mmCIF file of C-alpha atoms in Angstrom:
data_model
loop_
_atom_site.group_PDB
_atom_site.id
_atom_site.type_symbol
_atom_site.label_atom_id
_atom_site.label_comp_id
_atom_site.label_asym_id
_atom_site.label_seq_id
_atom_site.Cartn_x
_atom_site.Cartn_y
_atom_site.Cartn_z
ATOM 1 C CA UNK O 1 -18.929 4.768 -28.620
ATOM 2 C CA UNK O 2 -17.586 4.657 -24.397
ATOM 3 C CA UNK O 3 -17.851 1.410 -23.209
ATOM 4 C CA UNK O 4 -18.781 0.753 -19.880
ATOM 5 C CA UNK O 5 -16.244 -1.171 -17.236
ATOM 6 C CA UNK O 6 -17.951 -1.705 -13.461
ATOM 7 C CA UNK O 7 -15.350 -1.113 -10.770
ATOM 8 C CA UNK O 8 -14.546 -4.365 -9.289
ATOM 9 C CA UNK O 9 -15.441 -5.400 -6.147
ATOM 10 C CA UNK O 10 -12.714 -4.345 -3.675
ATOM 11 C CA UNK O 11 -12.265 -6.154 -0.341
ATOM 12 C CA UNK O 12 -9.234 -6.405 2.003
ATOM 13 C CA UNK O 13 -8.403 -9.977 3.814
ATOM 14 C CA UNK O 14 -5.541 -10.921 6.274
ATOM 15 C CA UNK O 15 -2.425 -10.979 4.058
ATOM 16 C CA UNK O 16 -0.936 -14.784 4.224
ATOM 17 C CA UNK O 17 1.191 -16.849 3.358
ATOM 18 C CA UNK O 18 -1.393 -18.190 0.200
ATOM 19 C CA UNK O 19 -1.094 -14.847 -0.993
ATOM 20 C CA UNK O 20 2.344 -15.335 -1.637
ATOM 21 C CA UNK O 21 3.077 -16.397 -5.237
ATOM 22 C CA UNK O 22 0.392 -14.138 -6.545
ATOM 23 C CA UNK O 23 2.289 -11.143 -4.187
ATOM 24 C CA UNK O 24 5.872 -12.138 -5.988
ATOM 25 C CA UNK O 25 4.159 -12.471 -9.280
ATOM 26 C CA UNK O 26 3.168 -8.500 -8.461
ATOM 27 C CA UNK O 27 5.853 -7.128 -7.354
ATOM 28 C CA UNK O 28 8.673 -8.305 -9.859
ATOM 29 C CA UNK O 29 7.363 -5.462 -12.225
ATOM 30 C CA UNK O 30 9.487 -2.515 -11.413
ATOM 31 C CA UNK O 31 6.494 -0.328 -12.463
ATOM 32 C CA UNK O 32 5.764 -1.440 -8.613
ATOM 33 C CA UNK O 33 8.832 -0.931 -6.496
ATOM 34 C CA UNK O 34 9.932 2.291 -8.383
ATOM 35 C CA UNK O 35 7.373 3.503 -5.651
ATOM 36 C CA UNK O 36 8.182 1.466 -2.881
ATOM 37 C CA UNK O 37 10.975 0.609 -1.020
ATOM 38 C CA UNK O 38 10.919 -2.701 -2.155
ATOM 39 C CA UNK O 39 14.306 -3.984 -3.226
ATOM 40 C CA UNK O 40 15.019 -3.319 -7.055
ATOM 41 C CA UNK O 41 14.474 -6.145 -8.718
ATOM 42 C CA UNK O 42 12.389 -7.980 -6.132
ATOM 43 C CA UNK O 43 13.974 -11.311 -4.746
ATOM 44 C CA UNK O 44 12.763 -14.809 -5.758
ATOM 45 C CA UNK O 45 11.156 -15.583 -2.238
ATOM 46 C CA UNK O 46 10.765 -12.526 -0.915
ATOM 47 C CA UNK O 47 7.108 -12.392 -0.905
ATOM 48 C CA UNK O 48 6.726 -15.264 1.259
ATOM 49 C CA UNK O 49 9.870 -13.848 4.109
ATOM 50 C CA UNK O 50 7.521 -10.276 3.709
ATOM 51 C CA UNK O 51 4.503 -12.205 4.927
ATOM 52 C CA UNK O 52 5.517 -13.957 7.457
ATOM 53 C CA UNK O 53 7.036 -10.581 9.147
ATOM 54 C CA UNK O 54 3.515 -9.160 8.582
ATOM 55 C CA UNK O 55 2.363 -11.856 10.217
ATOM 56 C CA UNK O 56 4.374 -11.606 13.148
ATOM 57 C CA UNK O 57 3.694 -7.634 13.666
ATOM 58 C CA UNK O 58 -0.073 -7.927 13.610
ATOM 59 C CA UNK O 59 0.231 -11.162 16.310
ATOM 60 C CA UNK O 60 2.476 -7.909 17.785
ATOM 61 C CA UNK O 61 0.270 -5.163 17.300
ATOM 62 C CA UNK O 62 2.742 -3.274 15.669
ATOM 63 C CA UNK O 63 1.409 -3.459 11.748
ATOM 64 C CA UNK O 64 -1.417 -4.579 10.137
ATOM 65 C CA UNK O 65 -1.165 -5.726 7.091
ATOM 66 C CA UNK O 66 -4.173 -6.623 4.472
ATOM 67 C CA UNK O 67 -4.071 -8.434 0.814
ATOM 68 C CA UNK O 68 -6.212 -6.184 -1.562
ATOM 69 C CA UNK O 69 -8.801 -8.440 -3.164
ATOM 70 C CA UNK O 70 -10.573 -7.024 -6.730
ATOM 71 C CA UNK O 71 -13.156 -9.629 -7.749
ATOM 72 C CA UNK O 72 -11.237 -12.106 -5.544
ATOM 73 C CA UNK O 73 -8.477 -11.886 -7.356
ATOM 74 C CA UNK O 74 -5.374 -10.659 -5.328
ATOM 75 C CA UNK O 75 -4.454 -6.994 -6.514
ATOM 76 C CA UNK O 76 -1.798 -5.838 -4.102
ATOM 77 C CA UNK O 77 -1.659 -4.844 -0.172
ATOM 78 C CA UNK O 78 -2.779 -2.290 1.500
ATOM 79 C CA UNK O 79 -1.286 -1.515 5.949
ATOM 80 C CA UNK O 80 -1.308 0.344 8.799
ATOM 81 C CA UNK O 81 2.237 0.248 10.021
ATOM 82 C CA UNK O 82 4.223 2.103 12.695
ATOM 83 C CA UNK O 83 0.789 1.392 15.173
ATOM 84 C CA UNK O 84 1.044 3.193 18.162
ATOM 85 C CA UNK O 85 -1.819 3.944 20.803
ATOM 86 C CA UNK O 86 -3.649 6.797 18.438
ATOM 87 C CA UNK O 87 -1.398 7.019 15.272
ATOM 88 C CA UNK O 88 -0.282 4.469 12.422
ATOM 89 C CA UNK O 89 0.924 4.916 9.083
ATOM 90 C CA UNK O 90 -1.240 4.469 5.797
ATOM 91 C CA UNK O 91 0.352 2.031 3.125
ATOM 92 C CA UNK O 92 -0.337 0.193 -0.268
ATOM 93 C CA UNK O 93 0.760 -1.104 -3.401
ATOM 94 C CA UNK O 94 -1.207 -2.258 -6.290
ATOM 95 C CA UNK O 95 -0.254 -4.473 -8.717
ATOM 96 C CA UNK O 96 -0.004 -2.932 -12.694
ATOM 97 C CA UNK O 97 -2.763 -5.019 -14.184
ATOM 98 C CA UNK O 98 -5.245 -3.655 -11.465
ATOM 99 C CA UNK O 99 -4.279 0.266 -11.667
ATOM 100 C CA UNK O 100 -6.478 3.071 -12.930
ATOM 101 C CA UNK O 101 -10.019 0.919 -11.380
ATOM 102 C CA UNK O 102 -10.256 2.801 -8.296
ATOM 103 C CA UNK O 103 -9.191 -0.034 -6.525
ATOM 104 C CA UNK O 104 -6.109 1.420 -4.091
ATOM 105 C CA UNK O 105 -8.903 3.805 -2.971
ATOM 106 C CA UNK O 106 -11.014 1.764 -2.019
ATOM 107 C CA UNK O 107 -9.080 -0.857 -0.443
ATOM 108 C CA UNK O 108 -7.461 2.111 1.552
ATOM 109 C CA UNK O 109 -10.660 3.485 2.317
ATOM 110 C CA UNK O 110 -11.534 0.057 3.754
ATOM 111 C CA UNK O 111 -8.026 -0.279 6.129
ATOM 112 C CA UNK O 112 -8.520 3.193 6.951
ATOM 113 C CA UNK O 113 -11.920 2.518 8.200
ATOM 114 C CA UNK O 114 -9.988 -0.727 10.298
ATOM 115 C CA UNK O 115 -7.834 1.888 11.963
ATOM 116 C CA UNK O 116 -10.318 4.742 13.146
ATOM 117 C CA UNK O 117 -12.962 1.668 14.157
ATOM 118 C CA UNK O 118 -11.121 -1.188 15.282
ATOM 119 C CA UNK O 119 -7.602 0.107 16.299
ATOM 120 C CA UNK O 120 -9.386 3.241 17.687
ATOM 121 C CA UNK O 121 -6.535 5.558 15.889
ATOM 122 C CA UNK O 122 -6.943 9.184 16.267
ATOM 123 C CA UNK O 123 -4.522 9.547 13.522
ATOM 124 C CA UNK O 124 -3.232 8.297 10.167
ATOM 125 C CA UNK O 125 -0.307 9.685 8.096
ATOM 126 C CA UNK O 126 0.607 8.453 5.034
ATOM 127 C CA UNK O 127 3.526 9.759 2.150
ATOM 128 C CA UNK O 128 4.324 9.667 -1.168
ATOM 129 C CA UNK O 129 6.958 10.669 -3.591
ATOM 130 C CA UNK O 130 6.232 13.510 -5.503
ATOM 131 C CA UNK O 131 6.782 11.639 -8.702
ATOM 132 C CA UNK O 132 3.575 9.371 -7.939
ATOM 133 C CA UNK O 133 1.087 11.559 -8.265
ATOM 134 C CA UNK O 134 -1.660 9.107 -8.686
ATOM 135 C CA UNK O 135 -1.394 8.128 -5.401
ATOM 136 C CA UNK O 136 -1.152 11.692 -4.158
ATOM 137 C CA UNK O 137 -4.531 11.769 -5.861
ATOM 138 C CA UNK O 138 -6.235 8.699 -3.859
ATOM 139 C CA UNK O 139 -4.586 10.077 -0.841
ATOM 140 C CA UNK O 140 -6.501 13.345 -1.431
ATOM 141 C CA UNK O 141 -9.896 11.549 -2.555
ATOM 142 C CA UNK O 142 -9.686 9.535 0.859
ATOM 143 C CA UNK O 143 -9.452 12.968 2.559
ATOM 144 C CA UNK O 144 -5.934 13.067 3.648
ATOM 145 C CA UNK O 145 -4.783 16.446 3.298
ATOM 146 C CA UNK O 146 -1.214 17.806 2.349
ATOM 147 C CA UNK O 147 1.270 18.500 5.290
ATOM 148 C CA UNK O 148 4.686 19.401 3.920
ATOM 149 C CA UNK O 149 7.391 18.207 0.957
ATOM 150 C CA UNK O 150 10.663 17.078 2.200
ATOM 151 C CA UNK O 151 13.867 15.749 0.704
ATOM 152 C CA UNK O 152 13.415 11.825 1.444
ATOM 153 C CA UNK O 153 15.326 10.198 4.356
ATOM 154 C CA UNK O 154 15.000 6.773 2.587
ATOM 155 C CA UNK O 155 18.163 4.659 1.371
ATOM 156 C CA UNK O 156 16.759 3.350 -1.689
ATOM 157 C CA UNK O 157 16.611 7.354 -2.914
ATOM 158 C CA UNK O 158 18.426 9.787 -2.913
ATOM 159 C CA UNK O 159 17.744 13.535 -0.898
ATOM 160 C CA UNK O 160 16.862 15.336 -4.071
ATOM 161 C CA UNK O 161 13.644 12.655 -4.271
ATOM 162 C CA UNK O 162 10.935 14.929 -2.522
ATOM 163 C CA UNK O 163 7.998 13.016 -0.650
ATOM 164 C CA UNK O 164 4.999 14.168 -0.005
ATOM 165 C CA UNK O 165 3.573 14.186 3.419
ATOM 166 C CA UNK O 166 -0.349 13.781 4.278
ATOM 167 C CA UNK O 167 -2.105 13.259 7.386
#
C-alpha cells in the first residue's frame, strides 16, 4: 500500500542571524557543500560570519538572501546574488533531511518571483554542476532553460568539473 506524505508548506523569510545554529547544524553534512562552494568541512561559526555578510549585501542591494522555511522549520537558503539593474543570479541549498519534498522548488519559485516583482529583474541565471542533477531538474521545472556546459572556473574544483549553465 503508497502512503501519502503532503508537501510541506514552503515559505522564504529574511535570512538572520536566529537562523544561525539551525544553518551550521545544515551545512556540516558534506552531502551539502559537495555542491556548494562552501568550505569542506564547514567551520564552527561560519554560519553566523555568512549571515551577517548577507545581511550587509541586501542593506547594499547587492544580494538577497532568504532562509527556506518547510513547516516553519528552517530547511536551507535560497538568493539572488550578483544583483545588478536587470540581472541576478539564482541560488540555494537545502538541508539533507528536507530533500526529495519539492521544497528547493518551491522556495526558488518563491525568490524568483521576489526578483521579476520586487527587484524588477529582467533576468535570472543560475548553474549547477553536472554531477547534481537534481537540481538541474528543479532548475528545469522552474522554467530555466539550458545555456551551455563549461569546465568550472571555481577554486574549490577542479576544470574537469563541468557546470551547467541556465538562464
Amino acid at each position: 500500500m503508497n502512503t501519502y506524505a503532503p508537501k510541506p508548506t514552503v515559505s522564504v523569510e529574511p535570512l538572520d542571524t536566529r537562523h544561525a545554529e539551525d544553518m551550521q547544524r545544515l551545512v556540516r553534512d558534506q552531502s551539502v557543500t559537495r555542491f556548494t562552494p562552501k568550505p569542506e568541512p564547514y567551520p564552527e561559526g561560519e554560519a553566523l560570519k555568512e549571515i551577517e555578510r548577507a545581511i550587509a549585501d541586501r542593506e547594499a542591494g547587492a544580494a538577497y538572501c532568504f532562509a527556506v522555511m518547510a513547516d516553519g522549520a528552517f530547511a536551507g537558503v535560497c538568493k539572488l546574488k550578483e544583483v545588478s539593474a536587470s540581472q541576478a543570479e539564482l541560488g540555494y541549498w537545502i538541508g539533507v533531511p528536507f530533500w526529495g519534498q519539492g521544497i528547493a522548488t518551491g522556495a526558488a519559485r518563491l525568490v524568483l518571483q521576489f526578483g521579476f516583482d520586487e527587484l524588477n529583474l529582467e533576468r535570472i541565471v543560475a548553474h549547477t554542476l553536472a554531477r547534481n542533477p537534481a537540481s538541474a531538474r528543479v532548475l528545469q521545472r522552474l522554467g530555466f532553460g539550458f545555456v551551455a556546459s563549461e569546465p568550472s572556473t571555481h577554486p574549490k574544483w577542479s576544470p574537469d568539473e563541468v557546470v551547467l549553465r541556465y538562464a
